[in-house]
Structure formats: C-alpha cells, structure tokens
Amino acid sequence: MTKEKKSKVSYFQSNITATVSVALVLVLVGVVAFLMLTAQKLGNNLKENIGFSIVLKGDASADDEAQLNALFKKAPYVAKVEYISKDAALQQWKNDTGEDLVETFGVNPLSAEYQVNVKSEYASVAKMKAIQAQLQQMPMIEEIVMYEAEVNAANENITNISMVLLAVAALLVLISFVLINNTVRLTVYSRRFLIHTMKLVGAKPGFIRKPFVVQNLINGVIAGMVACGALMGLYYAANSFEIGLGSMFLTSEIIIVFCGLLVAGALICGISAFFAADKYIRLDYDDLFKR
C-alpha cells in the first residue's frame, strides 16, 4: 500500500472514529433534552394538582349547580373539577371522624362543594386570586378556600428543581461541545501537513477550509442520525419494560429534539472544523509538529 493510500485510509478511519464519537456525545445531549422535557411535564402535572375549593350556600339549587358546571366547562383555567354533594361530604366526614352529624344536629349541616384544579399556567397565587374575585360575585357561592401556602411551596420547589436541572443540562451541553470540538480538531490535525502543502502551492484559505468544513458538516449530520437511531432504540426499549414513555412525549416533541440533534451535530462539527483548519493555515511549518 502506497503512502498516499495509507494516508487516505487513515483519514477515513479518523472520520469514522470522529463520527461515532460525536454520535455518542449527541446521544448524551438527546437524553438531557428528554430529561428536561420530562421534568417540565412532571412540573406541570404537579401544578395541575393545585387549586381551590368552592363551598356552595346551603340553599344552592340544582340550577345553580348547573350554571357552575357550564361555567367550569368553558373556563380556560380549569384542568379538572370534582363535585362533592352534601351527602358525599357527610359520608366523607363520617369516614374520617366516625361522627354522624345528622344524629348530632338533626340535619346535614355540610354544604356541597367543588374542588377545582387549575391548569399549570394559572397555578400562581396572583392568578388564582383573580379567579377567586370573579367567582366570589356569584350568589350561590358561600366561600372560596385557596391554599396559598401550598401553592407558594409547590411553585418554589418546582422553580428550585428546574434551576438545578437547567444548570446540569447547561454543564453537560458545554462538556459535549468541548468533546465534539476536540474530536473534530483531531481529524483536522491528522491532515495538517496537507494543509501546509496546499498553502505552499498558493491555495486560498477559503479553498483549503472548504473540504474540511463540508466533510465535517456531513459527519455531523450522520452522527446526528446515528444518535437519533440510538435514542429511538432506547425509547422503544424503555416502552418494552412498561416504563410508560409512549404517552409522555408528543410526536412533535420527539421530532423537534431529533431535528435539534441533527442541526447541533452539523453546526458544531462544521464550526469546529472551520476554526481548526484556520489554525493550521496560520501555523508555520515548524509549529506543525506541535499540538
């Protein structure tokens, strides 16, 4: 095998190695992206367990309840509504305390009520107070009980967890960028003498950089496709163990993450190749023996 053929084989092997290395890093980035989506969905689910209780007046009629049901059906802030009748409230009281209020008072003193869970975007004290102010004007409502301490605690915990996850994600993405950048630099480093030779025969810097940038853009896209394939394999493997990811992510979210990996792979590899090639274009011959 001639020296030129050996050089081409070595360059091809280095490209394969670099592509696989980049794909592994992109898998890590994809896992982080899905973890962030999972954390966001869990946070939203937690927020949608937040709400308030509406206690009706004792003389509230069936028409009043129908009016409230119609209101909640079209209200944009409602995630879930549970109606608790007077009889159900009485039975619940008896189950919890063992006390029969009818025997004590001769009548059922409890009122019917609604447990309203709000959508995640309305799960704040300020927005819930605005909702409360509107509902309080309705004549059949006796009282609205809002759990401010619980709302504030839930939002604070979600914010803290989100900040920690965001910091971890940012650190992992930074590490991923450094790893990909170093991998691409090594592939260009292996061709540094060719770059110097092209420079000696009068090739312009743009002409010299172009094949390295184009090749690494292609490598980045291929690495992104390999990473997407690996993530899909992990996704189906997780579903086979009944972890329940199938209903957790929307198809549109999966497509966005995969497209992001393809773009990220191409851009990081292309930009890294541009600056790596530019570095060796500027070096003198004696400096080429140094890393």
mmCIF file of C-alpha atoms in Angstrom:
data_model
loop_
_atom_site.group_PDB
_atom_site.id
_atom_site.type_symbol
_atom_site.label_atom_id
_atom_site.label_comp_id
_atom_site.label_asym_id
_atom_site.label_seq_id
_atom_site.Cartn_x
_atom_site.Cartn_y
_atom_site.Cartn_z
ATOM 1 C CA MET A 1 0.000 0.000 0.000
ATOM 2 C CA THR A 2 1.431 3.370 -1.051
ATOM 3 C CA LYS A 3 1.961 6.206 1.392
ATOM 4 C CA GLU A 4 -0.886 8.181 -0.230
ATOM 5 C CA LYS A 5 -3.321 5.275 0.111
ATOM 6 C CA LYS A 6 -2.286 4.787 3.734
ATOM 7 C CA SER A 7 -2.948 8.476 4.353
ATOM 8 C CA LYS A 8 -6.416 8.233 2.791
ATOM 9 C CA VAL A 9 -7.274 5.097 4.786
ATOM 10 C CA SER A 10 -6.045 6.752 7.968
ATOM 11 C CA TYR A 11 -8.129 9.853 7.247
ATOM 12 C CA PHE A 12 -11.189 7.724 6.500
ATOM 13 C CA GLN A 13 -10.722 5.798 9.739
ATOM 14 C CA SER A 14 -10.310 9.017 11.699
ATOM 15 C CA ASN A 15 -13.556 10.326 10.174
ATOM 16 C CA ILE A 16 -15.383 7.137 11.167
ATOM 17 C CA THR A 17 -13.986 7.348 14.681
ATOM 18 C CA ALA A 18 -14.877 11.032 14.943
ATOM 19 C CA THR A 19 -18.424 10.411 13.663
ATOM 20 C CA VAL A 20 -19.024 7.640 16.198
ATOM 21 C CA SER A 21 -17.572 9.786 18.987
ATOM 22 C CA VAL A 22 -19.780 12.732 18.041
ATOM 23 C CA ALA A 23 -22.823 10.431 17.835
ATOM 24 C CA LEU A 24 -22.194 9.192 21.382
ATOM 25 C CA VAL A 25 -21.953 12.752 22.638
ATOM 26 C CA LEU A 26 -25.160 13.690 20.803
ATOM 27 C CA VAL A 27 -26.921 10.734 22.433
ATOM 28 C CA LEU A 28 -25.983 12.277 25.769
ATOM 29 C CA VAL A 29 -27.340 15.650 24.629
ATOM 30 C CA GLY A 30 -30.569 13.966 23.475
ATOM 31 C CA VAL A 31 -31.000 12.187 26.804
ATOM 32 C CA VAL A 32 -30.561 15.529 28.578
ATOM 33 C CA ALA A 33 -33.169 17.120 26.285
ATOM 34 C CA PHE A 34 -35.690 14.376 27.057
ATOM 35 C CA LEU A 35 -34.934 14.656 30.780
ATOM 36 C CA MET A 36 -35.685 18.377 30.583
ATOM 37 C CA LEU A 37 -38.974 17.654 28.797
ATOM 38 C CA THR A 38 -39.840 15.063 31.434
ATOM 39 C CA ALA A 39 -39.082 17.490 34.255
ATOM 40 C CA GLN A 40 -41.251 20.145 32.602
ATOM 41 C CA LYS A 41 -44.170 17.739 32.212
ATOM 42 C CA LEU A 42 -43.862 16.489 35.789
ATOM 43 C CA GLY A 43 -43.766 20.089 36.990
ATOM 44 C CA ASN A 44 -46.903 20.900 35.000
ATOM 45 C CA ASN A 45 -48.658 17.815 36.371
ATOM 46 C CA LEU A 46 -47.733 18.844 39.888
ATOM 47 C CA LYS A 47 -49.036 22.352 39.277
ATOM 48 C CA GLU A 48 -52.310 20.965 37.969
ATOM 49 C CA ASN A 49 -52.870 19.310 41.340
ATOM 50 C CA ILE A 50 -53.058 22.831 42.763
ATOM 51 C CA GLY A 51 -56.420 24.508 43.047
ATOM 52 C CA PHE A 52 -59.104 25.779 45.377
ATOM 53 C CA SER A 53 -62.361 24.698 46.978
ATOM 54 C CA ILE A 54 -65.704 26.363 46.317
ATOM 55 C CA VAL A 55 -68.261 25.944 49.096
ATOM 56 C CA LEU A 56 -71.863 26.495 47.975
ATOM 57 C CA LYS A 57 -74.563 28.085 50.083
ATOM 58 C CA GLY A 58 -76.936 25.723 51.843
ATOM 59 C CA ASP A 59 -79.857 26.804 49.672
ATOM 60 C CA ALA A 60 -77.999 26.425 46.368
ATOM 61 C CA SER A 61 -80.330 24.824 43.841
ATOM 62 C CA ALA A 62 -79.781 22.338 41.040
ATOM 63 C CA ASP A 63 -79.985 25.252 38.582
ATOM 64 C CA ASP A 64 -77.163 26.986 40.456
ATOM 65 C CA GLU A 65 -75.034 23.884 40.214
ATOM 66 C CA ALA A 66 -75.844 23.541 36.501
ATOM 67 C CA GLN A 67 -74.758 27.168 35.998
ATOM 68 C CA LEU A 68 -71.434 26.485 37.705
ATOM 69 C CA ASN A 69 -70.938 23.278 35.713
ATOM 70 C CA ALA A 70 -71.457 25.194 32.466
ATOM 71 C CA LEU A 71 -69.008 27.880 33.633
ATOM 72 C CA PHE A 72 -66.288 25.380 34.513
ATOM 73 C CA LYS A 73 -66.750 23.508 31.243
ATOM 74 C CA LYS A 74 -65.735 26.572 29.200
ATOM 75 C CA ALA A 75 -63.398 28.297 31.700
ATOM 76 C CA PRO A 76 -59.817 28.432 30.296
ATOM 77 C CA TYR A 77 -58.200 27.964 33.695
ATOM 78 C CA VAL A 78 -59.870 24.663 34.644
ATOM 79 C CA ALA A 79 -57.807 21.476 34.456
ATOM 80 C CA LYS A 80 -60.140 19.270 36.480
ATOM 81 C CA VAL A 81 -63.301 19.735 38.540
ATOM 82 C CA GLU A 82 -64.706 17.413 41.157
ATOM 83 C CA TYR A 83 -68.207 17.956 42.544
ATOM 84 C CA ILE A 84 -68.835 16.791 46.115
ATOM 85 C CA SER A 85 -72.502 16.663 47.055
ATOM 86 C CA LYS A 86 -73.828 17.297 50.568
ATOM 87 C CA ASP A 87 -74.420 13.584 51.079
ATOM 88 C CA ALA A 88 -70.925 12.688 49.836
ATOM 89 C CA ALA A 89 -69.391 15.334 52.129
ATOM 90 C CA LEU A 90 -71.380 13.930 55.045
ATOM 91 C CA GLN A 91 -70.232 10.396 54.331
ATOM 92 C CA GLN A 92 -66.623 11.541 53.990
ATOM 93 C CA TRP A 93 -66.856 13.330 57.344
ATOM 94 C CA LYS A 94 -68.250 10.190 58.949
ATOM 95 C CA ASN A 95 -65.472 8.063 57.441
ATOM 96 C CA ASP A 96 -62.762 10.460 58.626
ATOM 97 C CA THR A 97 -64.055 11.198 62.130
ATOM 98 C CA GLY A 98 -66.550 8.452 62.909
ATOM 99 C CA GLU A 99 -69.075 11.150 63.858
ATOM 100 C CA ASP A 100 -72.618 11.182 62.476
ATOM 101 C CA LEU A 101 -73.517 14.860 62.084
ATOM 102 C CA VAL A 102 -77.181 14.087 61.316
ATOM 103 C CA GLU A 103 -77.570 12.446 64.724
ATOM 104 C CA THR A 104 -75.839 15.413 66.362
ATOM 105 C CA PHE A 105 -77.639 18.260 64.591
ATOM 106 C CA GLY A 106 -80.736 16.569 63.260
ATOM 107 C CA VAL A 107 -79.862 17.715 59.724
ATOM 108 C CA ASN A 108 -76.885 17.592 57.406
ATOM 109 C CA PRO A 109 -75.007 20.856 58.172
ATOM 110 C CA LEU A 110 -72.467 20.433 55.381
ATOM 111 C CA SER A 111 -72.676 22.138 52.012
ATOM 112 C CA ALA A 112 -71.964 20.883 48.549
ATOM 113 C CA GLU A 113 -68.624 21.994 47.127
ATOM 114 C CA TYR A 114 -66.389 21.910 44.103
ATOM 115 C CA GLN A 115 -62.698 21.016 44.073
ATOM 116 C CA VAL A 116 -61.188 22.924 41.152
ATOM 117 C CA ASN A 117 -57.694 22.149 39.857
ATOM 118 C CA VAL A 118 -56.262 24.884 37.646
ATOM 119 C CA LYS A 119 -54.071 24.497 34.568
ATOM 120 C CA SER A 120 -50.325 24.879 35.112
ATOM 121 C CA GLU A 121 -50.177 28.387 33.636
ATOM 122 C CA TYR A 122 -52.729 29.580 36.203
ATOM 123 C CA ALA A 123 -51.053 27.909 39.202
ATOM 124 C CA SER A 124 -49.945 31.070 40.980
ATOM 125 C CA VAL A 125 -51.435 32.953 43.911
ATOM 126 C CA ALA A 126 -51.956 36.150 41.902
ATOM 127 C CA LYS A 127 -53.855 34.445 39.061
ATOM 128 C CA MET A 128 -55.889 32.297 41.415
ATOM 129 C CA LYS A 129 -56.875 35.357 43.427
ATOM 130 C CA ALA A 130 -58.092 36.995 40.215
ATOM 131 C CA ILE A 131 -60.198 33.889 39.503
ATOM 132 C CA GLN A 132 -61.442 33.937 43.084
ATOM 133 C CA ALA A 133 -62.522 37.566 42.774
ATOM 134 C CA GLN A 134 -64.617 36.742 39.701
ATOM 135 C CA LEU A 135 -66.251 33.665 41.229
ATOM 136 C CA GLN A 136 -66.968 35.352 44.549
ATOM 137 C CA GLN A 137 -69.512 37.585 42.802
ATOM 138 C CA MET A 138 -71.755 34.607 42.043
ATOM 139 C CA PRO A 139 -74.672 34.495 44.535
ATOM 140 C CA MET A 140 -74.717 30.724 45.085
ATOM 141 C CA ILE A 141 -71.110 30.660 46.369
ATOM 142 C CA GLU A 142 -70.641 30.855 50.125
ATOM 143 C CA GLU A 143 -66.846 30.693 50.331
ATOM 144 C CA ILE A 144 -63.766 30.034 48.236
ATOM 145 C CA VAL A 145 -60.872 28.376 50.040
ATOM 146 C CA MET A 146 -57.483 28.870 48.426
ATOM 147 C CA TYR A 147 -54.384 27.164 49.826
ATOM 148 C CA GLU A 148 -51.824 29.949 49.379
ATOM 149 C CA ALA A 149 -49.055 28.319 51.420
ATOM 150 C CA GLU A 150 -49.302 25.099 49.422
ATOM 151 C CA VAL A 151 -49.359 26.992 46.110
ATOM 152 C CA ASN A 152 -46.281 29.041 47.022
ATOM 153 C CA ALA A 153 -44.419 25.983 48.325
ATOM 154 C CA ALA A 154 -45.185 23.951 45.183
ATOM 155 C CA ASN A 155 -44.078 26.757 42.849
ATOM 156 C CA GLU A 156 -40.910 27.376 44.858
ATOM 157 C CA ASN A 157 -39.978 23.682 44.820
ATOM 158 C CA ILE A 158 -40.633 23.393 41.097
ATOM 159 C CA THR A 159 -38.528 26.509 40.412
ATOM 160 C CA ASN A 160 -35.635 25.181 42.508
ATOM 161 C CA ILE A 161 -35.709 21.774 40.809
ATOM 162 C CA SER A 162 -35.912 23.412 37.365
ATOM 163 C CA MET A 163 -32.899 25.632 38.124
ATOM 164 C CA VAL A 164 -30.833 22.633 39.237
ATOM 165 C CA LEU A 165 -31.788 20.638 36.127
ATOM 166 C CA LEU A 166 -31.077 23.628 33.893
ATOM 167 C CA ALA A 167 -27.622 24.072 35.438
ATOM 168 C CA VAL A 168 -26.858 20.361 34.999
ATOM 169 C CA ALA A 169 -28.122 20.465 31.400
ATOM 170 C CA ALA A 170 -26.025 23.554 30.609
ATOM 171 C CA LEU A 171 -22.924 21.886 32.077
ATOM 172 C CA LEU A 172 -23.494 18.689 30.094
ATOM 173 C CA VAL A 173 -24.071 20.633 26.869
ATOM 174 C CA LEU A 174 -20.852 22.599 27.469
ATOM 175 C CA ILE A 175 -18.924 19.373 28.084
ATOM 176 C CA SER A 176 -20.498 17.883 24.953
ATOM 177 C CA PHE A 177 -19.425 20.883 22.881
ATOM 178 C CA VAL A 178 -15.845 20.618 24.177
ATOM 179 C CA LEU A 179 -15.715 16.884 23.422
ATOM 180 C CA ILE A 180 -17.063 17.318 19.896
ATOM 181 C CA ASN A 181 -14.737 20.259 19.267
ATOM 182 C CA ASN A 182 -11.691 18.255 20.375
ATOM 183 C CA THR A 183 -12.738 15.252 18.287
ATOM 184 C CA VAL A 184 -13.059 17.372 15.135
ATOM 185 C CA ARG A 185 -9.751 19.120 15.823
ATOM 186 C CA LEU A 186 -8.026 15.740 15.930
ATOM 187 C CA THR A 187 -9.336 14.832 12.451
ATOM 188 C CA VAL A 188 -8.071 18.133 11.066
ATOM 189 C CA TYR A 189 -4.779 17.729 12.937
ATOM 190 C CA SER A 190 -4.116 14.490 11.065
ATOM 191 C CA ARG A 191 -4.204 16.482 7.783
ATOM 192 C CA ARG A 192 -2.152 19.469 8.915
ATOM 193 C CA PHE A 193 0.746 18.737 6.547
ATOM 194 C CA LEU A 194 -1.654 18.546 3.600
ATOM 195 C CA ILE A 195 -2.997 21.972 4.639
ATOM 196 C CA HIS A 196 0.564 23.327 4.680
ATOM 197 C CA THR A 197 1.280 21.837 1.242
ATOM 198 C CA MET A 198 -1.863 23.431 -0.220
ATOM 199 C CA LYS A 199 -0.855 26.732 1.289
ATOM 200 C CA LEU A 200 2.609 26.467 -0.320
ATOM 201 C CA VAL A 201 1.169 25.966 -3.806
ATOM 202 C CA GLY A 202 -0.901 29.138 -3.408
ATOM 203 C CA ALA A 203 -4.333 27.830 -2.364
ATOM 204 C CA LYS A 204 -6.524 30.447 -0.720
ATOM 205 C CA PRO A 205 -7.578 29.928 2.921
ATOM 206 C CA GLY A 206 -11.233 29.568 1.923
ATOM 207 C CA PHE A 207 -10.360 26.880 -0.636
ATOM 208 C CA ILE A 208 -8.329 24.975 1.969
ATOM 209 C CA ARG A 209 -11.006 25.184 4.667
ATOM 210 C CA LYS A 210 -13.948 24.229 2.440
ATOM 211 C CA PRO A 211 -13.400 20.434 2.177
ATOM 212 C CA PHE A 212 -12.792 20.136 5.931
ATOM 213 C CA VAL A 213 -15.901 22.128 6.777
ATOM 214 C CA VAL A 214 -18.096 20.279 4.258
ATOM 215 C CA GLN A 215 -16.812 16.853 5.337
ATOM 216 C CA ASN A 216 -17.399 17.616 8.998
ATOM 217 C CA LEU A 217 -20.860 19.048 8.303
ATOM 218 C CA ILE A 218 -21.694 15.722 6.667
ATOM 219 C CA ASN A 219 -20.088 13.827 9.559
ATOM 220 C CA GLY A 220 -22.161 15.891 11.994
ATOM 221 C CA VAL A 221 -25.407 15.063 10.177
ATOM 222 C CA ILE A 222 -24.504 11.365 10.035
ATOM 223 C CA ALA A 223 -23.608 11.441 13.735
ATOM 224 C CA GLY A 224 -26.964 13.109 14.446
ATOM 225 C CA MET A 225 -28.797 10.393 12.511
ATOM 226 C CA VAL A 226 -26.912 7.665 14.397
ATOM 227 C CA ALA A 227 -27.749 9.403 17.700
ATOM 228 C CA CYS A 228 -31.437 9.637 16.730
ATOM 229 C CA GLY A 229 -31.452 5.945 15.867
ATOM 230 C CA ALA A 230 -29.833 5.076 19.211
ATOM 231 C CA LEU A 231 -32.334 7.236 21.099
ATOM 232 C CA MET A 232 -35.242 5.606 19.274
ATOM 233 C CA GLY A 233 -33.849 2.224 20.283
ATOM 234 C CA LEU A 234 -33.661 3.370 23.910
ATOM 235 C CA TYR A 235 -37.181 4.782 23.622
ATOM 236 C CA TYR A 236 -38.685 1.506 22.388
ATOM 237 C CA ALA A 237 -36.629 -0.485 24.890
ATOM 238 C CA ALA A 238 -37.986 1.674 27.718
ATOM 239 C CA ASN A 239 -41.548 1.128 26.453
ATOM 240 C CA SER A 240 -40.985 -2.617 26.288
ATOM 241 C CA PHE A 241 -40.266 -2.548 30.023
ATOM 242 C CA GLU A 242 -43.575 -0.702 30.526
ATOM 243 C CA ILE A 243 -41.928 2.460 31.819
ATOM 244 C CA GLY A 244 -44.695 4.363 30.060
ATOM 245 C CA LEU A 245 -42.736 6.787 27.870
ATOM 246 C CA GLY A 246 -45.115 6.229 24.976
ATOM 247 C CA SER A 247 -47.709 8.612 26.359
ATOM 248 C CA MET A 248 -45.213 11.019 27.931
ATOM 249 C CA PHE A 249 -43.774 12.644 24.790
ATOM 250 C CA LEU A 250 -45.681 14.047 21.855
ATOM 251 C CA THR A 251 -44.554 13.098 18.363
ATOM 252 C CA SER A 252 -43.877 16.770 17.663
ATOM 253 C CA GLU A 253 -41.567 16.969 20.699
ATOM 254 C CA ILE A 254 -39.589 13.920 19.577
ATOM 255 C CA ILE A 255 -39.234 15.368 16.067
ATOM 256 C CA ILE A 256 -38.030 18.719 17.477
ATOM 257 C CA VAL A 257 -35.386 17.004 19.645
ATOM 258 C CA PHE A 258 -34.177 14.871 16.725
ATOM 259 C CA CYS A 259 -34.022 17.832 14.346
ATOM 260 C CA GLY A 260 -32.143 19.748 17.036
ATOM 261 C CA LEU A 261 -29.578 16.937 17.284
ATOM 262 C CA LEU A 262 -29.046 16.920 13.502
ATOM 263 C CA VAL A 263 -28.598 20.694 13.397
ATOM 264 C CA ALA A 264 -26.389 20.718 16.509
ATOM 265 C CA GLY A 265 -24.172 17.940 15.145
ATOM 266 C CA ALA A 266 -23.736 19.676 11.796
ATOM 267 C CA LEU A 267 -23.139 23.153 13.230
ATOM 268 C CA ILE A 268 -20.721 22.151 15.993
ATOM 269 C CA CYS A 269 -18.699 19.902 13.673
ATOM 270 C CA GLY A 270 -18.675 22.472 10.866
ATOM 271 C CA ILE A 271 -17.707 25.399 13.098
ATOM 272 C CA SER A 272 -15.037 23.349 14.884
ATOM 273 C CA ALA A 273 -13.573 22.259 11.528
ATOM 274 C CA PHE A 274 -13.546 25.862 10.291
ATOM 275 C CA PHE A 275 -11.513 27.130 13.245
ATOM 276 C CA ALA A 276 -9.276 24.045 13.397
ATOM 277 C CA ALA A 277 -8.374 24.344 9.709
ATOM 278 C CA ASP A 278 -7.864 28.080 10.106
ATOM 279 C CA LYS A 279 -5.458 27.421 12.973
ATOM 280 C CA TYR A 280 -3.224 25.152 10.866
ATOM 281 C CA ILE A 281 -3.409 27.507 7.895
ATOM 282 C CA ARG A 282 -1.834 30.197 10.065
ATOM 283 C CA LEU A 283 0.910 27.995 11.549
ATOM 284 C CA ASP A 284 4.457 27.878 10.262
ATOM 285 C CA TYR A 285 5.969 24.561 9.205
ATOM 286 C CA ASP A 286 7.977 24.081 12.400
ATOM 287 C CA ASP A 287 4.825 24.647 14.502
ATOM 288 C CA LEU A 288 3.009 21.797 12.740
ATOM 289 C CA PHE A 289 4.918 19.296 14.846
ATOM 290 C CA LYS A 290 3.281 20.662 17.968
ATOM 291 C CA ARG A 291 -0.305 20.097 19.068
#
